[in-house]
Short mmCIF file of C-alpha atoms in Angstrom, two decimals:
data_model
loop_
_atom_site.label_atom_id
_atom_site.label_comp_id
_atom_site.label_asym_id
_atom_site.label_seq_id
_atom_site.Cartn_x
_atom_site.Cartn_y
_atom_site.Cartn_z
CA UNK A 1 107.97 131.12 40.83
CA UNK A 2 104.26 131.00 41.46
CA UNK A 3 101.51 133.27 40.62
CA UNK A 4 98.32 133.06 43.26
CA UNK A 5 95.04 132.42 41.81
CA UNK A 6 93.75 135.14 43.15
CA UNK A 7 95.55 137.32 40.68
CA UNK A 8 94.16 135.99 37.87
CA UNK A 9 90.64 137.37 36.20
CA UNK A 10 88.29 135.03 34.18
CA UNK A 11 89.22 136.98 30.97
CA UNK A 12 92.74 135.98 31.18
CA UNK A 13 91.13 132.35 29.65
CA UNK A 14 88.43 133.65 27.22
CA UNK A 15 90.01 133.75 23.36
CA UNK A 16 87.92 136.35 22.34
CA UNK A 17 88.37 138.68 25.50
CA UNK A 18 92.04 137.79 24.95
CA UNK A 19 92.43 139.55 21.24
CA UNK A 20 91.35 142.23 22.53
CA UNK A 21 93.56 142.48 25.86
CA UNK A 22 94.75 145.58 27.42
CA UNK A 23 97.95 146.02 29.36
CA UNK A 24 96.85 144.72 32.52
CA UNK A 25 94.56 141.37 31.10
CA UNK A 26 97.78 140.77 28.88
CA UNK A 27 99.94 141.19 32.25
CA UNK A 28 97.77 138.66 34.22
CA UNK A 29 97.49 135.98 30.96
CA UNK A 30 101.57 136.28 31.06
CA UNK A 31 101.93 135.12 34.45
CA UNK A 32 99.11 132.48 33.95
CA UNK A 33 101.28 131.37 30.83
CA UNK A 34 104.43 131.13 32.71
CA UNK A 35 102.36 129.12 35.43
CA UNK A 36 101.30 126.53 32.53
CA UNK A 37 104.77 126.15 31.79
CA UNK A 38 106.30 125.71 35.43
CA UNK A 39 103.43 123.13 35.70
CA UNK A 40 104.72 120.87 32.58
CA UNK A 41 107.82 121.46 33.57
CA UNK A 42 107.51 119.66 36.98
CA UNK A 43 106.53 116.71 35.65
CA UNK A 44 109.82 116.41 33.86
CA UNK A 45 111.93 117.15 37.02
CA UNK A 46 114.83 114.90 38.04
CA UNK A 47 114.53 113.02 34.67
CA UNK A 48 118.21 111.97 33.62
CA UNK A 49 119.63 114.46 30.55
CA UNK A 50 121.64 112.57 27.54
CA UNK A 51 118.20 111.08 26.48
CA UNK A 52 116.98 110.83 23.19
CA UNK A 53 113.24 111.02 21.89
CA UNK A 54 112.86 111.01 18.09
CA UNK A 55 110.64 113.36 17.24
CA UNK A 56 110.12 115.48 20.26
CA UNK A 57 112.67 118.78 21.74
CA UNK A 58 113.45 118.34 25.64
CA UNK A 59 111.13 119.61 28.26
CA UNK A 60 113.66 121.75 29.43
CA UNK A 61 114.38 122.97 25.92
CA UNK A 62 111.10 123.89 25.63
CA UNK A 63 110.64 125.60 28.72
CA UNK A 64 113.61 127.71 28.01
CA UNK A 65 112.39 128.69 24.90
CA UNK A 66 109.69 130.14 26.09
CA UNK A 67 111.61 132.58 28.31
CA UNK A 68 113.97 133.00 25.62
CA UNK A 69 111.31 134.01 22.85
CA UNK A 70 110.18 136.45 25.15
CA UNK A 71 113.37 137.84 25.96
CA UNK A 72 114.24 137.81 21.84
CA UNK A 73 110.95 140.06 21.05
CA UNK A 74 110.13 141.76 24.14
CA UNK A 75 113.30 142.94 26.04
CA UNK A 76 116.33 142.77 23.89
CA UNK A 77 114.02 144.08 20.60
CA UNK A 78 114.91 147.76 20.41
CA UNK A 79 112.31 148.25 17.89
CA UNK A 80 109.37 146.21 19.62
CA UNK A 81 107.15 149.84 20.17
CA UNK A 82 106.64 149.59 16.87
CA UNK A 83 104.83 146.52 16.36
CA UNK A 84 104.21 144.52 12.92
CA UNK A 85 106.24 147.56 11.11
CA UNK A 86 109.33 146.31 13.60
CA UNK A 87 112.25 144.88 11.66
CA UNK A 88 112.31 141.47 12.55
CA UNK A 89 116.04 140.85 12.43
CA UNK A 90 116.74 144.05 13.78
CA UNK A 91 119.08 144.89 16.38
CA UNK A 92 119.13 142.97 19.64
CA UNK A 93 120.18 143.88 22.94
CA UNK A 94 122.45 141.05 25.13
CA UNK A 95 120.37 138.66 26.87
CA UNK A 96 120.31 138.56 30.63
CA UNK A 97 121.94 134.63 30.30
CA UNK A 98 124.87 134.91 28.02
CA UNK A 99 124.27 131.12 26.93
CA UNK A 100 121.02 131.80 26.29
CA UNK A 101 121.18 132.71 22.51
CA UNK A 102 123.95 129.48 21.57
CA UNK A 103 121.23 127.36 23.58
CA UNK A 104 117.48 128.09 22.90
CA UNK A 105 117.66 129.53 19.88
CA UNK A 106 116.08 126.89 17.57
CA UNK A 107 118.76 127.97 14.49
CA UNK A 108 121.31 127.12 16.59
CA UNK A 109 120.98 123.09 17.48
CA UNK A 110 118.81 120.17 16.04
CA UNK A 111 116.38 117.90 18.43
CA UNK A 112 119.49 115.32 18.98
CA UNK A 113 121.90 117.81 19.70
CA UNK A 114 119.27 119.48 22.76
CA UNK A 115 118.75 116.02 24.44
CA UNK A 116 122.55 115.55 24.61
CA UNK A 117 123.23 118.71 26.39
CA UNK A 118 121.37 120.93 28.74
CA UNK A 119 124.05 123.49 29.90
CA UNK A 120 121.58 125.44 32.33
CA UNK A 121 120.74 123.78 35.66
CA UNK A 122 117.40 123.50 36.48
CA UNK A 123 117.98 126.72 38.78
CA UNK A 124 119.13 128.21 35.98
CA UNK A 125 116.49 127.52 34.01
CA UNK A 126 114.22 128.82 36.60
CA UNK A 127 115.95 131.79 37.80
CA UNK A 128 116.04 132.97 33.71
CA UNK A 129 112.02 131.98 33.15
CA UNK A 130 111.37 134.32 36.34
CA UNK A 131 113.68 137.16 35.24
CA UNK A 132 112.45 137.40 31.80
CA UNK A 133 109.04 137.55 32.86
CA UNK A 134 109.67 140.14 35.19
CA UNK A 135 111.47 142.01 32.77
CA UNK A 136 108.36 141.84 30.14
CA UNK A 137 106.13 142.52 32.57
CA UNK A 138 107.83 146.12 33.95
CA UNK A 139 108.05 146.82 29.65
CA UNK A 140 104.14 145.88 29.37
CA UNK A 141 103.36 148.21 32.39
CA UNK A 142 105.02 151.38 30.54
CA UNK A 143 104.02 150.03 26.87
CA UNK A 144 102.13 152.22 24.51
CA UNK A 145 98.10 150.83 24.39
CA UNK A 146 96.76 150.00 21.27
CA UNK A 147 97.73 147.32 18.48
CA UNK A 148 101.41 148.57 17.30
CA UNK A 149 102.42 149.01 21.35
CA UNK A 150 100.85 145.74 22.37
CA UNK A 151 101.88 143.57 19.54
CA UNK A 152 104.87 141.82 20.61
CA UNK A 153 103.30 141.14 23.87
CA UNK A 154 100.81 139.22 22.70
CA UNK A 155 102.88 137.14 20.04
CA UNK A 156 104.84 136.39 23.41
CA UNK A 157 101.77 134.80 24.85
CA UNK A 158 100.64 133.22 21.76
CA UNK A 159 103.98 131.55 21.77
CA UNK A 160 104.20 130.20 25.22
CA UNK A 161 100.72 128.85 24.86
CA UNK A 162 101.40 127.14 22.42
CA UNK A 163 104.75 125.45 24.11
CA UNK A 164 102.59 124.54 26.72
CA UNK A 165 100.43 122.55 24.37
CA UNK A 166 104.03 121.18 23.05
CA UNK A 167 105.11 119.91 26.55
CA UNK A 168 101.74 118.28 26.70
CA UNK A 169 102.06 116.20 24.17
CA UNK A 170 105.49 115.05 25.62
CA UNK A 171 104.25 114.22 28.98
CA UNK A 172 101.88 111.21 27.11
CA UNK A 173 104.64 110.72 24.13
CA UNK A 174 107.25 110.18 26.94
CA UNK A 175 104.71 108.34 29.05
CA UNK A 176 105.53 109.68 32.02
CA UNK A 177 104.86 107.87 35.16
CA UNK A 178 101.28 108.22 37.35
CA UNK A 179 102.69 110.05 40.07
CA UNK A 180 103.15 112.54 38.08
CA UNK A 181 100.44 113.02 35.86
CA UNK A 182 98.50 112.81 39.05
CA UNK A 183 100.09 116.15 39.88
CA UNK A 184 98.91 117.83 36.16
CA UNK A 185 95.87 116.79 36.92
CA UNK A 186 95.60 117.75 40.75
CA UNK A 187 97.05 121.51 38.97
CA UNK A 188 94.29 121.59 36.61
CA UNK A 189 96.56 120.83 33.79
CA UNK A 190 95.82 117.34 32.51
CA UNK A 191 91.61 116.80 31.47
CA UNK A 192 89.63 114.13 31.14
CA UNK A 193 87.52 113.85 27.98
CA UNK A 194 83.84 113.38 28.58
CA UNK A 195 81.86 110.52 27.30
CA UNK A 196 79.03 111.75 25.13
CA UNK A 197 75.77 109.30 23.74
CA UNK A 198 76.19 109.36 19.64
CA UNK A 199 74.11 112.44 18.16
CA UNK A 200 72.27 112.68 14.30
CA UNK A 201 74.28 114.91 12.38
CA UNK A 202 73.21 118.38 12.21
CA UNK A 203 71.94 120.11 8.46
CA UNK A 204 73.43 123.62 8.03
CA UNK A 205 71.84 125.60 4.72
CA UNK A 206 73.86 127.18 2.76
CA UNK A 207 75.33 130.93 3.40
CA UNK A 208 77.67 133.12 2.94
CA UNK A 209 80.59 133.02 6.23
CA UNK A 210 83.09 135.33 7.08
CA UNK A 211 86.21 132.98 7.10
CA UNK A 212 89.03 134.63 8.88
CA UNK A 213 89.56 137.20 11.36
CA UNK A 214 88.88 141.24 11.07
CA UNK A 215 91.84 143.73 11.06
CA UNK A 216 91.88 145.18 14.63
CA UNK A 217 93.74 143.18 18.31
CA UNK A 218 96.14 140.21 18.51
CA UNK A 219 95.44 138.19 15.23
CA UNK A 220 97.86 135.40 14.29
CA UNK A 221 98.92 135.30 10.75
CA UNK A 222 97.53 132.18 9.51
CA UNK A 223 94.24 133.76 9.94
CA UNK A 224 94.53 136.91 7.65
CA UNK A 225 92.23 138.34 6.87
CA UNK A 226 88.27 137.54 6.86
CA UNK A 227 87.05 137.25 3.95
CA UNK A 228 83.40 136.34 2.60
CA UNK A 229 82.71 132.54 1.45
CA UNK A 230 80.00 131.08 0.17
CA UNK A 231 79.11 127.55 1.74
CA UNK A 232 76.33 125.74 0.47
CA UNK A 233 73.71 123.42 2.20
CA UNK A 234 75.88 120.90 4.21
CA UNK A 235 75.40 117.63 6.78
CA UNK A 236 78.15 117.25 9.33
CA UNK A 237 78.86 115.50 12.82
CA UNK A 238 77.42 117.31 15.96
CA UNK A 239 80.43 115.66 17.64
CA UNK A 240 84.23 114.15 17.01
CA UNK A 241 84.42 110.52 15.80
CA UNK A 242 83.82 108.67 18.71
CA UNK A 243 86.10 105.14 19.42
CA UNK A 244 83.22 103.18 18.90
CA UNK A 245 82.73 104.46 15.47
CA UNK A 246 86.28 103.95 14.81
CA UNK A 247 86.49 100.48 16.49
CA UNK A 248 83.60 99.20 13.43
CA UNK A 249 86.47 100.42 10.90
CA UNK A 250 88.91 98.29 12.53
CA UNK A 251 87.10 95.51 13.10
CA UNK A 252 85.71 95.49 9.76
CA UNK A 253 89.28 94.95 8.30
CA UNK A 254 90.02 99.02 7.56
CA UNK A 255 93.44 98.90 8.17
CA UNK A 256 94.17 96.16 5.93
CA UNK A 257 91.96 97.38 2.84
CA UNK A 258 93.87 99.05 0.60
CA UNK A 259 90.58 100.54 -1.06
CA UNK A 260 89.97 103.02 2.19
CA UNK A 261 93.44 105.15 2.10
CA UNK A 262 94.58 107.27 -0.28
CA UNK A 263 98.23 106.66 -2.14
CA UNK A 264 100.15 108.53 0.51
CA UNK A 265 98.11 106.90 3.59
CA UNK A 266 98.76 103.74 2.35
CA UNK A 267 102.28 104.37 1.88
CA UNK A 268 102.30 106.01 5.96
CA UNK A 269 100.72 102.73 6.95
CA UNK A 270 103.22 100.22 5.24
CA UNK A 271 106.27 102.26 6.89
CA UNK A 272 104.96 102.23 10.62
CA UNK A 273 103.31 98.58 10.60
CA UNK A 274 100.17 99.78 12.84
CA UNK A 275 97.41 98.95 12.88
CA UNK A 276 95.77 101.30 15.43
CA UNK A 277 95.62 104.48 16.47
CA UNK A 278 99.02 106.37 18.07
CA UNK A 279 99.09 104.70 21.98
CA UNK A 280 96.47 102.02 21.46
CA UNK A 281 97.47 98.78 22.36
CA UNK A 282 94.74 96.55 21.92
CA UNK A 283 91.10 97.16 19.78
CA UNK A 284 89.64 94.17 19.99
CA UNK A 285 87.14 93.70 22.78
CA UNK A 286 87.66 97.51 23.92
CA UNK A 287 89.98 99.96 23.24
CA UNK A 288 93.03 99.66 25.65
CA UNK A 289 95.68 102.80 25.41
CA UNK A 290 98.66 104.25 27.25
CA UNK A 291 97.17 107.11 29.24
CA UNK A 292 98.64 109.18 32.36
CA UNK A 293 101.65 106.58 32.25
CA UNK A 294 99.93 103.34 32.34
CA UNK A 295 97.33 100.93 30.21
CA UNK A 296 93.40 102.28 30.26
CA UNK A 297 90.77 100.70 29.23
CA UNK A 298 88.83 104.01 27.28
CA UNK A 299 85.45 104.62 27.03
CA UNK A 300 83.86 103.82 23.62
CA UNK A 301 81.34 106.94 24.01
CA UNK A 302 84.89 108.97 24.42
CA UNK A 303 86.07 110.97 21.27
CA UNK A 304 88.84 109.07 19.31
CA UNK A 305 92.16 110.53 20.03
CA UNK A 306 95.99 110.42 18.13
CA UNK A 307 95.10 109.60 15.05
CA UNK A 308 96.71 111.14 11.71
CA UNK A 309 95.18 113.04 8.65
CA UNK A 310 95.70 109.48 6.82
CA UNK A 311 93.73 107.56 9.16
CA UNK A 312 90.96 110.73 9.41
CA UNK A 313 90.59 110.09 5.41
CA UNK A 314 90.52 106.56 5.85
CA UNK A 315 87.90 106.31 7.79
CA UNK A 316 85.63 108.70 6.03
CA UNK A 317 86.37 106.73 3.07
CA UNK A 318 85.10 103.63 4.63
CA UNK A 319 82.00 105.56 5.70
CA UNK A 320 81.23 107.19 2.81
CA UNK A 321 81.68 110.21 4.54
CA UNK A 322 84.27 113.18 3.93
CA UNK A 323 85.90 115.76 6.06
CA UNK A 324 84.60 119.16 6.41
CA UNK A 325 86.04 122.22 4.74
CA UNK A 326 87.24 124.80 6.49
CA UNK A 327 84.16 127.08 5.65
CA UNK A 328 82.01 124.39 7.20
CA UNK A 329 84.03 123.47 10.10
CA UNK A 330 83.86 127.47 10.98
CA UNK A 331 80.02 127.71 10.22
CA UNK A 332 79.04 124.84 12.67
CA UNK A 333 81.21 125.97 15.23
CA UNK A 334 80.20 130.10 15.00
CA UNK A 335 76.68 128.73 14.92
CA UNK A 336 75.19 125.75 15.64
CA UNK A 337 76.66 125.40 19.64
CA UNK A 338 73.02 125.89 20.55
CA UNK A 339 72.33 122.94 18.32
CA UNK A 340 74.62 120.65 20.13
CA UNK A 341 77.99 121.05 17.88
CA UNK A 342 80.40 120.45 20.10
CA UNK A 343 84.06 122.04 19.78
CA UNK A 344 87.05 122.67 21.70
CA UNK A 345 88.09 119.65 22.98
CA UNK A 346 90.21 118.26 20.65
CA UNK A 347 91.82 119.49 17.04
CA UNK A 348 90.36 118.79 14.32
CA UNK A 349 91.72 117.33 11.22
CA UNK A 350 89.43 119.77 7.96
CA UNK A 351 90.11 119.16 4.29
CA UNK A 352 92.15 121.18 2.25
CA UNK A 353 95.51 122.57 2.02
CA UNK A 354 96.87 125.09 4.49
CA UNK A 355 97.55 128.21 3.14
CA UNK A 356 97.17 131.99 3.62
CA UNK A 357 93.64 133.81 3.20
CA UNK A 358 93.01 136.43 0.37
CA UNK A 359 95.02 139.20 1.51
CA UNK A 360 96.97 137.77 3.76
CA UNK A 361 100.71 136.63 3.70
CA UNK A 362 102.33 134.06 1.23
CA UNK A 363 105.37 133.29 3.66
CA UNK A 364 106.38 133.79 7.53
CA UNK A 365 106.64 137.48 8.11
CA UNK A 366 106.48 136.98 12.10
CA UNK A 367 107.69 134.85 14.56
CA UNK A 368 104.57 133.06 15.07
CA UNK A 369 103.73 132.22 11.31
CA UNK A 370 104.24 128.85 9.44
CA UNK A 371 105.84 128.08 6.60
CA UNK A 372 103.26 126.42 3.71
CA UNK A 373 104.81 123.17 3.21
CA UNK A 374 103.21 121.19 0.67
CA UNK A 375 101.54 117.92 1.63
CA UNK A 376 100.37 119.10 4.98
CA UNK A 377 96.95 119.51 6.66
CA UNK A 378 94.83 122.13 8.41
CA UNK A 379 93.77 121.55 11.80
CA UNK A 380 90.99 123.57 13.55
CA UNK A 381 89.56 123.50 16.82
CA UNK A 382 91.51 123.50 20.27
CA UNK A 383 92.19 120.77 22.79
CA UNK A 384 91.69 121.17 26.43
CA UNK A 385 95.16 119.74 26.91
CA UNK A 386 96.20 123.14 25.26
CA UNK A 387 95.41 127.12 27.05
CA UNK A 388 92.09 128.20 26.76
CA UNK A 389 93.19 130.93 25.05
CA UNK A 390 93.94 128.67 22.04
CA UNK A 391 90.30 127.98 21.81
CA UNK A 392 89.04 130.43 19.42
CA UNK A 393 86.56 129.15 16.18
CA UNK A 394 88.64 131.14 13.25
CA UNK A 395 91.94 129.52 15.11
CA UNK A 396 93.82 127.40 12.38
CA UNK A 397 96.82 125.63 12.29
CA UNK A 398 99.07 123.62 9.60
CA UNK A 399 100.73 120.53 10.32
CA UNK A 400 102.27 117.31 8.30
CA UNK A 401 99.45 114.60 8.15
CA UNK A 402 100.99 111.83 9.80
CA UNK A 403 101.20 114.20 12.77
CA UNK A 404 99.23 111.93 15.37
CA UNK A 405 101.30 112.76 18.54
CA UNK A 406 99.05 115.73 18.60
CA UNK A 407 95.74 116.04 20.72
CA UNK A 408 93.83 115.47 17.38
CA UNK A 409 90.43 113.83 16.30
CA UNK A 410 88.55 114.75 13.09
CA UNK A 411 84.25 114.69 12.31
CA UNK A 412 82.84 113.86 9.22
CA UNK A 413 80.22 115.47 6.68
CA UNK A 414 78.02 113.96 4.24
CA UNK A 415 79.38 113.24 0.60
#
């Protein structure tokens, strides 16, 4: 299944446009989702099942999941006209693949357990991606407009998005071969980062920010609701650490000095035994890292890339630096691009513990949310590895803070 380019409007990758979507820009961002996925996918094709990656769900499991999630909330949810006010284990109609449920469901099987098995061919798998999205699709076309009508639609897209992102990190986790990353990249699916001269940091005074997003479109819960902060005068990074900023930590012994990481870094660093940065092989003399399915010799001017919360900290430490704040982070980014702050190209590790906003929820109330989990860390930002749709400055997202399989860098502010 394929949808021509020539279906798709501009708006279907702007985040802001995309809150805002009607019936028909949701429609077209669908299929361009589904197209994402199909293009990860690929590069997975004719791998042998019965594998086992710790830490990572199958490509195909993935995939199916998508289709699946869809079919859960759009299709077989009797109650999905009503939107956020929708029960949310409410009755369910049959799915269209009667394995489908005892399969992609994630309650239903751990990450070993979906390596082991794949009971859907790949035709299978393709022939129920293609007739769930045709099935959402016909509901979108005769779905009431406005918020309630539109909701689950657009949790549907915010889902597969973000499985994209997922089977991104995979293809470089798996280190799949260079044939076929060459083919994300020939799809427009795998980037290259640019390399960028090293910037002074830019001085922000202090104001009051609207953190958070207003009531009103497709808004994901982690960002509810904007509220007013007060941020005072601040310094921080025009750009991401670059590897030639990190390289002087390394080379100046920062792995090995206890004094740089906090109790639980330390701890993180003892139990893997690295001494570099997720897929970097060699430091000294240049940076050389598994990229695309082979060794690379990376540009110092490029940002630094895979790294965990831990090593973020560590680093500032060693600079006598600190990471930004959420309130900061959002302030640069809503305001100083004309400056030269430069966003949406990687995520970002911020200080701070994740959380909901005043107002907002304390717990998962739909299928998109996150559980708080104590101990982890707030990203921001968006990487281009990732839908542009992702790519929105009030976007936030929690994760554990040795997460460094993710497409994540971190800046710095003055102490």
């Amino acid at each position: 299944m394929s949808m021509g380019s020539g279906l798709i409007d501009a708006a279907v990758h702007d985040a802001q446009a995309m809150r805002q979507a009607d019936a028909g820009l949701l429609s077209l961002a669908l299929m361009d989702a589904r197209n994402r996925t199909l293009g990860w996918l690929a590069a997975f094709e004719g791998l042998p099942t019965g594998l086992s990656f710790q830490g990572f769900d199958p490509p195909w499991w993935l995939a199916g999941q998508a289709a699946w999630f869809q079919e859960f909330w759009v299709a077989r949810h009797v109650q999905r006209g009503r939107g956020e006010a929708a029960d949310p284990v409410g009755l369910r109609l049959a799915s269209v693949e009667p394995r489908a449920d005892a399969w992609f469901s994630p309650g239903t099987s751990n990450r070993a357990q979906r390596w082991q098995q794949m009971p859907l061919s790949l035709e299978e798998l393709q022939s129920y991606l293609a007739a769930t999205l045709e099935t959402t699709l016909d509901l979108l076309d005769k779905a009431e407009s406005g918020d309630q009508g539109l909701h689950v639609f657009r949790l549907a897209l915010l889902h597969e998005d973000r499985l994209g992102e997922t089977l991104a990190t995979l293809v470089q986790a798996m280190s799949i071969s260079p044939e076929r990353c060459m083919n994300l990249v020939e799809r427009g699916l795998w980037p290259s980062l640019p390399s960028r001269s090293r910037r002074d940091p830019l001085c922000l005074p202090g104001q009051t920010l609207m953190l958070g997003s207003p009531r009103g479109g497709g808004v994901p819960d982690a960002e509810k609701w904007a509220h007013a902060v007060q941020v005072p005068e601040f310094e921080i990074d025009a750009q991401t650490v670059s590897w030639a900023q990190f390289v002087e930590f390394v080379d100046d012994g920062g792995y090995d000095d206890r004094r740089w990481w906090t109790e639980a870094g330390w701890a993180a660093l003892a139990a893997g035994a690295r001494r570099a940065p997720r897929y970097v092989e060699q430091m000294a003399g240049g940076v050389l890292a598994r990229r695309q399915g082979r060794l690379q010799r990376l540009p110092l001017a490029q940002a630094l890339l895979h790294v965990s919360a831990h090593e973020a900290a560590a680093w500032c430490s060693w600079a006598g630096r600190r990471l930004p704040s959420e309130a900061e982070w959002t302030l640069a980014a809503t305001s100083a691009s004309a400056r030269g702050f430069a966003w949406g190209e990687l995520l970002e590790w911020v200080a701070g513990q994740p959380g909901p906003y005043p107002g907002g929820q304390s717990g998962p109330t739909a299928p998109n949310a996150q559980d708080v989990v104590p101990g982890w860390r707030i990203l921001r930002g968006a990487s281009v590895w990732g839908s542009p749709r992702l790519r929105h400055p009030q976007a936030r997202r929690f994760a554990a803070p040795e997460r460094d399989e993710l497409f994540v860098g971190f800046r710095s502010c003055a102490v």
